[in-house]
DNA sequence: TGCCAGGCCGAAA
DNA sequence: TTTCGGCATGGC
């Protein structure tokens, strides 16, 4: 099907934004996206028009929400006083098209436990190995195999050796522990979804291997708490250099996480853009 | 090859 | 309460 859009939406920027790890570039303007046990091919056909490999029904039930298409990102950008914060203004110009995906909570939790102290390429690799090892094998619309992200039961059933074979290193017991905590109900994903922002952070950090940074990423990308503000080495750097007198968290609420994402993408120097002609 | 990565844990100060 | 060493591994 075709999807016409007028708000921010740049697949390349989203793919490289460090929030998702199962987007694979398959052509200049086309990505293969695995999420919620499905596989979607999405391509920039021309400005304002995507071509999607799914039908209307799957789009409405899955991908519309996944892409957060009910949120107005241009409006979120326009809240910023460009003269007062020229650095963020530049970051937004470069990152126009980024959206915060509504990803599966469990997958997001595991992904960001895996993410600690690793670069994005290595995170992708581990998640793919994990899915191959114990995720359900499926066939996409082009006949290629993909693997659904494994549930807590499948991951809990793996040995530490299995997990280390996915390149998890010392994070293996963290991933295993999270799976067991969810299975046992000690970490209730449904309760997390209904918790306040502060409660969600606190509950997530009860898991071993989940500190404030990972909990913030899970809040932002898995619970869609758009005010969550993950601070990694890149963000720490920009706070010290571009905002030596403090960062205006209060003024930027309740979208601190969205602005953080522009800053992150800007610092990492991603420059993927859809066709403009 | 070395440096670094969407950091966290546990101990020491 | 803050600081700091150690940690597994792979990308660049």
mmCIF file of C-alpha atoms (C1' of nucleotides) in Angstrom:
data_model
loop_
_atom_site.group_PDB
_atom_site.id
_atom_site.type_symbol
_atom_site.label_atom_id
_atom_site.label_comp_id
_atom_site.label_asym_id
_atom_site.label_seq_id
_atom_site.Cartn_x
_atom_site.Cartn_y
_atom_site.Cartn_z
ATOM 1 C CA UNK A 1 0.000 0.000 0.000
ATOM 2 C CA UNK A 2 0.962 3.643 -0.240
ATOM 3 C CA UNK A 3 1.111 6.023 2.690
ATOM 4 C CA UNK A 4 1.082 9.751 2.063
ATOM 5 C CA UNK A 5 2.200 11.957 4.919
ATOM 6 C CA UNK A 6 2.800 15.599 5.669
ATOM 7 C CA UNK A 7 4.422 15.430 9.118
ATOM 8 C CA UNK A 8 8.069 14.540 9.865
ATOM 9 C CA UNK A 9 8.954 11.047 8.697
ATOM 10 C CA UNK A 10 12.424 10.059 7.505
ATOM 11 C CA UNK A 11 13.059 6.316 7.543
ATOM 12 C CA UNK A 12 16.814 6.732 7.230
ATOM 13 C CA UNK A 13 17.044 9.001 10.250
ATOM 14 C CA UNK A 14 14.846 6.718 12.323
ATOM 15 C CA UNK A 15 16.850 3.657 11.271
ATOM 16 C CA UNK A 16 20.085 5.286 12.440
ATOM 17 C CA UNK A 17 18.672 7.003 15.512
ATOM 18 C CA UNK A 18 19.750 4.314 17.967
ATOM 19 C CA UNK A 19 16.235 3.617 19.233
ATOM 20 C CA UNK A 20 15.611 0.500 17.105
ATOM 21 C CA UNK A 21 18.014 -2.249 16.103
ATOM 22 C CA UNK A 22 16.107 -4.388 13.639
ATOM 23 C CA UNK A 23 15.835 -2.013 10.703
ATOM 24 C CA UNK A 24 17.915 -3.207 7.779
ATOM 25 C CA UNK A 25 18.616 -1.032 4.780
ATOM 26 C CA UNK A 26 17.879 -3.080 1.661
ATOM 27 C CA UNK A 27 18.007 -0.340 -1.002
ATOM 28 C CA UNK A 28 18.881 3.343 -1.232
ATOM 29 C CA UNK A 29 15.548 4.436 0.203
ATOM 30 C CA UNK A 30 14.104 1.179 1.463
ATOM 31 C CA UNK A 31 14.231 -0.549 4.853
ATOM 32 C CA UNK A 32 13.185 -3.964 6.135
ATOM 33 C CA UNK A 33 11.629 -3.582 9.557
ATOM 34 C CA UNK A 34 11.052 -6.467 11.972
ATOM 35 C CA UNK A 35 8.723 -5.728 14.890
ATOM 36 C CA UNK A 36 5.805 -7.340 16.711
ATOM 37 C CA UNK A 37 6.503 -10.633 14.964
ATOM 38 C CA UNK A 38 5.988 -9.019 11.563
ATOM 39 C CA UNK A 39 8.276 -7.868 8.810
ATOM 40 C CA UNK A 40 7.567 -4.719 6.835
ATOM 41 C CA UNK A 41 9.343 -3.337 3.794
ATOM 42 C CA UNK A 42 9.065 0.446 3.753
ATOM 43 C CA UNK A 43 10.434 2.738 1.058
ATOM 44 C CA UNK A 44 10.468 6.461 0.325
ATOM 45 C CA UNK A 45 8.784 6.531 -3.055
ATOM 46 C CA UNK A 46 8.886 10.303 -3.400
ATOM 47 C CA UNK A 47 8.595 13.238 -0.972
ATOM 48 C CA UNK A 48 5.584 12.698 1.250
ATOM 49 C CA UNK A 49 4.911 9.188 0.019
ATOM 50 C CA UNK A 50 5.929 5.805 1.438
ATOM 51 C CA UNK A 51 5.412 2.456 -0.192
ATOM 52 C CA UNK A 52 4.697 -0.269 2.378
ATOM 53 C CA UNK A 53 4.652 -4.025 1.830
ATOM 54 C CA UNK A 54 1.614 -4.519 4.075
ATOM 55 C CA UNK A 55 -2.087 -4.174 3.442
ATOM 56 C CA UNK A 56 -4.465 -1.656 5.003
ATOM 57 C CA UNK A 57 -5.515 -3.924 7.839
ATOM 58 C CA UNK A 58 -1.986 -4.715 9.036
ATOM 59 C CA UNK A 59 -1.052 -1.071 8.678
ATOM 60 C CA UNK A 60 -3.963 0.046 10.844
ATOM 61 C CA UNK A 61 -3.462 -2.610 13.512
ATOM 62 C CA UNK A 62 0.338 -2.502 13.749
ATOM 63 C CA UNK A 63 2.410 -0.061 11.757
ATOM 64 C CA UNK A 64 0.353 3.095 12.191
ATOM 65 C CA UNK A 65 0.889 2.985 15.939
ATOM 66 C CA UNK A 66 4.446 1.682 15.639
ATOM 67 C CA UNK A 67 5.382 4.759 13.608
ATOM 68 C CA UNK A 68 3.507 6.966 16.090
ATOM 69 C CA UNK A 69 1.630 8.635 13.267
ATOM 70 C CA UNK A 70 -0.901 10.302 15.582
ATOM 71 C CA UNK A 71 1.827 12.506 17.067
ATOM 72 C CA UNK A 72 2.657 15.828 15.431
ATOM 73 C CA UNK A 73 6.468 16.043 15.436
ATOM 74 C CA UNK A 74 6.628 19.256 13.441
ATOM 75 C CA UNK A 75 4.567 20.793 16.222
ATOM 76 C CA UNK A 76 6.986 19.488 18.844
ATOM 77 C CA UNK A 77 9.878 21.087 16.962
ATOM 78 C CA UNK A 78 8.066 24.374 16.616
ATOM 79 C CA UNK A 79 7.797 24.755 20.391
ATOM 80 C CA UNK A 80 11.493 25.584 20.531
ATOM 81 C CA UNK A 81 12.699 29.179 20.567
ATOM 82 C CA UNK A 82 15.344 28.879 17.863
ATOM 83 C CA UNK A 83 17.152 32.071 18.847
ATOM 84 C CA UNK A 84 17.377 31.083 22.469
ATOM 85 C CA UNK A 85 18.636 27.568 21.648
ATOM 86 C CA UNK A 86 20.441 27.664 18.300
ATOM 87 C CA UNK A 87 22.212 24.390 19.017
ATOM 88 C CA UNK A 88 18.988 22.430 19.372
ATOM 89 C CA UNK A 89 17.608 24.331 16.379
ATOM 90 C CA UNK A 90 20.491 23.051 14.265
ATOM 91 C CA UNK A 91 20.009 19.537 15.607
ATOM 92 C CA UNK A 92 16.309 19.673 14.727
ATOM 93 C CA UNK A 93 17.058 20.917 11.231
ATOM 94 C CA UNK A 94 19.413 17.994 10.710
ATOM 95 C CA UNK A 95 17.070 15.527 12.399
ATOM 96 C CA UNK A 96 13.756 16.628 10.948
ATOM 97 C CA UNK A 97 11.974 13.358 10.212
ATOM 98 C CA UNK A 98 12.897 11.531 13.388
ATOM 99 C CA UNK A 99 9.994 9.999 15.253
ATOM 100 C CA UNK A 100 9.894 8.058 18.526
ATOM 101 C CA UNK A 101 8.650 4.594 17.600
ATOM 102 C CA UNK A 102 6.133 2.774 19.770
ATOM 103 C CA UNK A 103 8.133 -0.402 20.172
ATOM 104 C CA UNK A 104 7.339 -3.580 22.043
ATOM 105 C CA UNK A 105 8.198 -3.122 25.720
ATOM 106 C CA UNK A 106 9.853 -6.493 26.269
ATOM 107 C CA UNK A 107 12.003 -6.221 23.156
ATOM 108 C CA UNK A 108 12.995 -2.695 24.133
ATOM 109 C CA UNK A 109 13.933 -3.759 27.646
ATOM 110 C CA UNK A 110 16.175 -6.578 26.447
ATOM 111 C CA UNK A 111 17.646 -4.479 23.654
ATOM 112 C CA UNK A 112 18.765 -1.732 25.990
ATOM 113 C CA UNK A 113 20.122 -4.127 28.606
ATOM 114 C CA UNK A 114 22.234 -5.475 25.748
ATOM 115 C CA UNK A 115 23.130 -1.955 24.639
ATOM 116 C CA UNK A 116 25.197 -0.938 27.634
ATOM 117 C CA UNK A 117 28.764 0.008 26.821
ATOM 118 C CA UNK A 118 28.489 -1.085 23.174
ATOM 119 C CA UNK A 119 28.197 0.651 19.852
ATOM 120 C CA UNK A 120 25.048 0.403 17.777
ATOM 121 C CA UNK A 121 26.454 -2.033 15.231
ATOM 122 C CA UNK A 122 27.385 -4.493 17.954
ATOM 123 C CA UNK A 123 23.951 -4.149 19.561
ATOM 124 C CA UNK A 124 22.268 -4.988 16.256
ATOM 125 C CA UNK A 125 24.441 -8.028 15.817
ATOM 126 C CA UNK A 126 23.683 -9.427 19.277
ATOM 127 C CA UNK A 127 19.940 -8.907 18.937
ATOM 128 C CA UNK A 128 19.920 -10.638 15.577
ATOM 129 C CA UNK A 129 21.890 -13.573 16.979
ATOM 130 C CA UNK A 130 19.491 -13.810 19.900
ATOM 131 C CA UNK A 131 16.451 -13.785 17.605
ATOM 132 C CA UNK A 132 18.013 -16.428 15.388
ATOM 133 C CA UNK A 133 18.799 -18.600 18.360
ATOM 134 C CA UNK A 134 15.359 -18.707 19.952
ATOM 135 C CA UNK A 135 12.919 -16.482 18.065
ATOM 136 C CA UNK A 136 10.230 -17.966 15.861
ATOM 137 C CA UNK A 137 11.424 -18.317 12.246
ATOM 138 C CA UNK A 138 9.040 -16.736 9.751
ATOM 139 C CA UNK A 139 8.983 -15.924 6.048
ATOM 140 C CA UNK A 140 8.502 -12.373 4.813
ATOM 141 C CA UNK A 141 6.571 -11.273 1.721
ATOM 142 C CA UNK A 142 9.685 -11.616 -0.429
ATOM 143 C CA UNK A 143 10.429 -15.159 0.709
ATOM 144 C CA UNK A 144 13.245 -14.204 3.055
ATOM 145 C CA UNK A 145 13.420 -15.709 6.516
ATOM 146 C CA UNK A 146 13.271 -13.494 9.567
ATOM 147 C CA UNK A 147 12.977 -14.251 13.262
ATOM 148 C CA UNK A 148 10.456 -12.783 15.661
ATOM 149 C CA UNK A 149 11.936 -11.320 18.815
ATOM 150 C CA UNK A 150 11.889 -14.107 21.436
ATOM 151 C CA UNK A 151 9.588 -13.816 24.425
ATOM 152 C CA UNK A 152 10.671 -14.034 28.080
ATOM 153 C CA UNK A 153 9.989 -17.777 28.148
ATOM 154 C CA UNK A 154 12.262 -18.493 25.198
ATOM 155 C CA UNK A 155 15.074 -16.356 26.594
ATOM 156 C CA UNK A 156 14.723 -17.736 30.117
ATOM 157 C CA UNK A 157 15.139 -21.218 28.661
ATOM 158 C CA UNK A 158 18.586 -20.372 27.267
ATOM 159 C CA UNK A 159 21.722 -21.216 29.183
ATOM 160 C CA UNK A 160 24.242 -18.519 29.986
ATOM 161 C CA UNK A 161 26.486 -20.172 27.430
ATOM 162 C CA UNK A 162 23.760 -19.752 24.770
ATOM 163 C CA UNK A 163 23.455 -16.071 25.632
ATOM 164 C CA UNK A 164 27.197 -15.508 25.574
ATOM 165 C CA UNK A 165 27.255 -17.078 22.134
ATOM 166 C CA UNK A 166 25.133 -14.082 21.080
ATOM 167 C CA UNK A 167 28.016 -11.828 22.070
ATOM 168 C CA UNK A 168 26.362 -10.592 25.258
ATOM 169 C CA UNK A 169 29.471 -10.965 27.436
ATOM 170 C CA UNK A 170 28.886 -9.972 31.039
ATOM 171 C CA UNK A 171 25.345 -8.831 30.181
ATOM 172 C CA UNK A 172 24.209 -12.447 29.701
ATOM 173 C CA UNK A 173 23.033 -12.899 33.311
ATOM 174 C CA UNK A 174 21.275 -9.508 33.169
ATOM 175 C CA UNK A 175 19.208 -10.607 30.167
ATOM 176 C CA UNK A 176 18.500 -13.989 31.709
ATOM 177 C CA UNK A 177 17.517 -12.370 35.001
ATOM 178 C CA UNK A 178 15.125 -9.964 33.311
ATOM 179 C CA UNK A 179 13.435 -12.843 31.485
ATOM 180 C CA UNK A 180 12.997 -14.774 34.712
ATOM 181 C CA UNK A 181 11.737 -11.712 36.572
ATOM 182 C CA UNK A 182 9.080 -11.111 33.936
ATOM 183 C CA UNK A 183 8.060 -14.773 33.894
ATOM 184 C CA UNK A 184 7.809 -14.824 37.686
ATOM 185 C CA UNK A 185 5.755 -11.648 37.724
ATOM 186 C CA UNK A 186 8.389 -9.799 39.763
ATOM 187 C CA UNK A 187 8.620 -7.400 36.844
ATOM 188 C CA UNK A 188 5.084 -6.884 35.522
ATOM 189 C CA UNK A 189 5.150 -5.261 32.104
ATOM 190 C CA UNK A 190 1.462 -4.346 32.305
ATOM 191 C CA UNK A 191 1.989 -2.536 35.590
ATOM 192 C CA UNK A 192 4.912 -0.680 34.024
ATOM 193 C CA UNK A 193 2.657 0.551 31.230
ATOM 194 C CA UNK A 194 0.281 2.065 33.765
ATOM 195 C CA UNK A 195 2.925 3.465 36.108
ATOM 196 C CA UNK A 196 3.874 7.120 36.393
ATOM 197 C CA UNK A 197 7.136 8.163 34.735
ATOM 198 C CA UNK A 198 8.976 8.128 38.053
ATOM 199 C CA UNK A 199 7.501 4.818 39.160
ATOM 200 C CA UNK A 200 8.370 3.225 35.829
ATOM 201 C CA UNK A 201 12.014 4.264 36.178
ATOM 202 C CA UNK A 202 12.125 2.973 39.734
ATOM 203 C CA UNK A 203 10.533 -0.388 38.832
ATOM 204 C CA UNK A 204 12.829 -0.886 35.845
ATOM 205 C CA UNK A 205 15.918 -0.158 37.928
ATOM 206 C CA UNK A 206 15.025 -3.008 40.278
ATOM 207 C CA UNK A 207 16.291 -5.295 37.520
ATOM 208 C CA UNK A 208 19.968 -6.105 37.757
ATOM 209 C CA UNK A 209 21.776 -4.559 34.827
ATOM 210 C CA UNK A 210 19.280 -1.726 34.481
ATOM 211 C CA UNK A 211 20.557 1.636 35.676
ATOM 212 C CA UNK A 212 19.174 5.097 35.102
ATOM 213 C CA UNK A 213 20.325 5.327 31.473
ATOM 214 C CA UNK A 214 18.851 2.001 30.356
ATOM 215 C CA UNK A 215 15.660 2.641 32.349
ATOM 216 C CA UNK A 216 15.328 6.029 30.637
ATOM 217 C CA UNK A 217 15.737 4.461 27.204
ATOM 218 C CA UNK A 218 13.140 1.812 28.006
ATOM 219 C CA UNK A 219 10.793 4.538 29.254
ATOM 220 C CA UNK A 220 11.263 6.629 26.130
ATOM 221 C CA UNK A 221 11.308 3.905 23.477
ATOM 222 C CA UNK A 222 9.315 1.092 25.105
ATOM 223 C CA UNK A 223 6.807 3.018 27.212
ATOM 224 C CA UNK A 224 6.651 6.070 24.954
ATOM 225 C CA UNK A 225 7.316 8.461 27.827
ATOM 226 C CA UNK A 226 8.340 11.363 25.637
ATOM 227 C CA UNK A 227 9.720 13.320 28.576
ATOM 228 C CA UNK A 228 12.291 10.657 29.527
ATOM 229 C CA UNK A 229 15.826 11.947 28.922
ATOM 230 C CA UNK A 230 18.484 9.244 28.580
ATOM 231 C CA UNK A 231 21.997 10.534 29.258
ATOM 232 C CA UNK A 232 24.734 8.523 27.574
ATOM 233 C CA UNK A 233 28.298 9.565 26.804
ATOM 234 C CA UNK A 234 27.179 11.633 23.796
ATOM 235 C CA UNK A 235 24.498 13.531 25.683
ATOM 236 C CA UNK A 236 26.779 14.016 28.667
ATOM 237 C CA UNK A 237 29.275 15.602 26.314
ATOM 238 C CA UNK A 238 26.786 17.992 24.756
ATOM 239 C CA UNK A 239 25.371 19.050 28.117
ATOM 240 C CA UNK A 240 28.874 19.996 29.217
ATOM 241 C CA UNK A 241 29.879 21.795 26.049
ATOM 242 C CA UNK A 242 26.751 23.343 24.518
ATOM 243 C CA UNK A 243 24.827 23.936 27.762
ATOM 244 C CA UNK A 244 27.436 24.852 30.386
ATOM 245 C CA UNK A 245 24.894 26.973 32.254
ATOM 246 C CA UNK A 246 22.295 24.217 32.427
ATOM 247 C CA UNK A 247 19.777 22.595 30.151
ATOM 248 C CA UNK A 248 16.158 23.867 30.092
ATOM 249 C CA UNK A 249 14.412 20.652 31.095
ATOM 250 C CA UNK A 250 11.393 22.463 32.532
ATOM 251 C CA UNK A 251 10.815 24.557 29.433
ATOM 252 C CA UNK A 252 11.108 21.524 27.162
ATOM 253 C CA UNK A 253 8.732 19.294 29.112
ATOM 254 C CA UNK A 254 6.828 17.149 28.318
ATOM 255 C CA UNK A 255 8.979 16.361 25.243
ATOM 256 C CA UNK A 256 12.503 16.275 26.651
ATOM 257 C CA UNK A 257 13.019 12.819 25.187
ATOM 258 C CA UNK A 258 12.188 13.941 21.674
ATOM 259 C CA UNK A 259 14.653 16.828 21.819
ATOM 260 C CA UNK A 260 17.226 14.491 23.336
ATOM 261 C CA UNK A 261 16.810 12.290 20.286
ATOM 262 C CA UNK A 262 17.552 15.175 17.925
ATOM 263 C CA UNK A 263 20.677 15.995 19.927
ATOM 264 C CA UNK A 264 21.823 12.370 19.928
ATOM 265 C CA UNK A 265 21.374 11.991 16.179
ATOM 266 C CA UNK A 266 23.085 15.331 15.541
ATOM 267 C CA UNK A 267 26.104 14.451 17.657
ATOM 268 C CA UNK A 268 26.540 11.096 16.009
ATOM 269 C CA UNK A 269 26.489 12.858 12.688
ATOM 270 C CA UNK A 270 23.825 10.838 10.945
ATOM 271 C CA UNK A 271 22.942 12.381 7.645
ATOM 272 C CA UNK A 272 20.526 10.056 5.910
ATOM 273 C CA UNK A 273 17.763 11.823 4.060
ATOM 274 C CA UNK A 274 14.874 10.817 1.832
ATOM 275 C CA UNK A 275 14.748 11.954 -1.783
ATOM 276 C CA UNK A 276 14.015 15.645 -2.203
ATOM 277 C CA UNK A 277 13.234 15.832 -5.895
ATOM 278 C "C1'" DT B 1 46.189 -2.225 16.477
ATOM 279 C "C1'" DG B 2 44.206 0.388 19.980
ATOM 280 C "C1'" DC B 3 40.300 3.046 21.370
ATOM 281 C "C1'" DC B 4 35.653 3.310 22.322
ATOM 282 C "C1'" DA B 5 30.806 2.129 22.808
ATOM 283 C "C1'" DG B 6 22.884 4.536 23.978
ATOM 284 C "C1'" DG B 7 26.690 1.729 31.436
ATOM 285 C "C1'" DC B 8 26.197 -0.927 35.504
ATOM 286 C "C1'" DC B 9 27.791 -3.151 39.728
ATOM 287 C "C1'" DG B 10 30.078 -3.285 43.958
ATOM 288 C "C1'" DA B 11 33.606 -1.597 46.816
ATOM 289 C "C1'" DA B 12 36.130 2.185 48.622
ATOM 290 C "C1'" DA B 13 36.425 6.795 50.085
ATOM 291 C "C1'" DT C 1 26.851 10.363 48.754
ATOM 292 C "C1'" DT C 2 30.184 10.350 45.118
ATOM 293 C "C1'" DT C 3 34.042 8.159 42.831
ATOM 294 C "C1'" DC C 4 36.293 4.449 40.591
ATOM 295 C "C1'" DG C 5 37.997 -0.107 38.776
ATOM 296 C "C1'" DG C 6 36.394 -3.998 36.322
ATOM 297 C "C1'" DC C 7 33.847 -5.891 33.000
ATOM 298 C "C1'" DA C 8 33.194 -8.951 27.568
ATOM 299 C "C1'" DT C 9 33.004 -8.029 23.103
ATOM 300 C "C1'" DG C 10 33.107 -6.169 18.565
ATOM 301 C "C1'" DG C 11 33.088 -1.850 15.321
ATOM 302 C "C1'" DC C 12 35.797 1.409 13.455
#
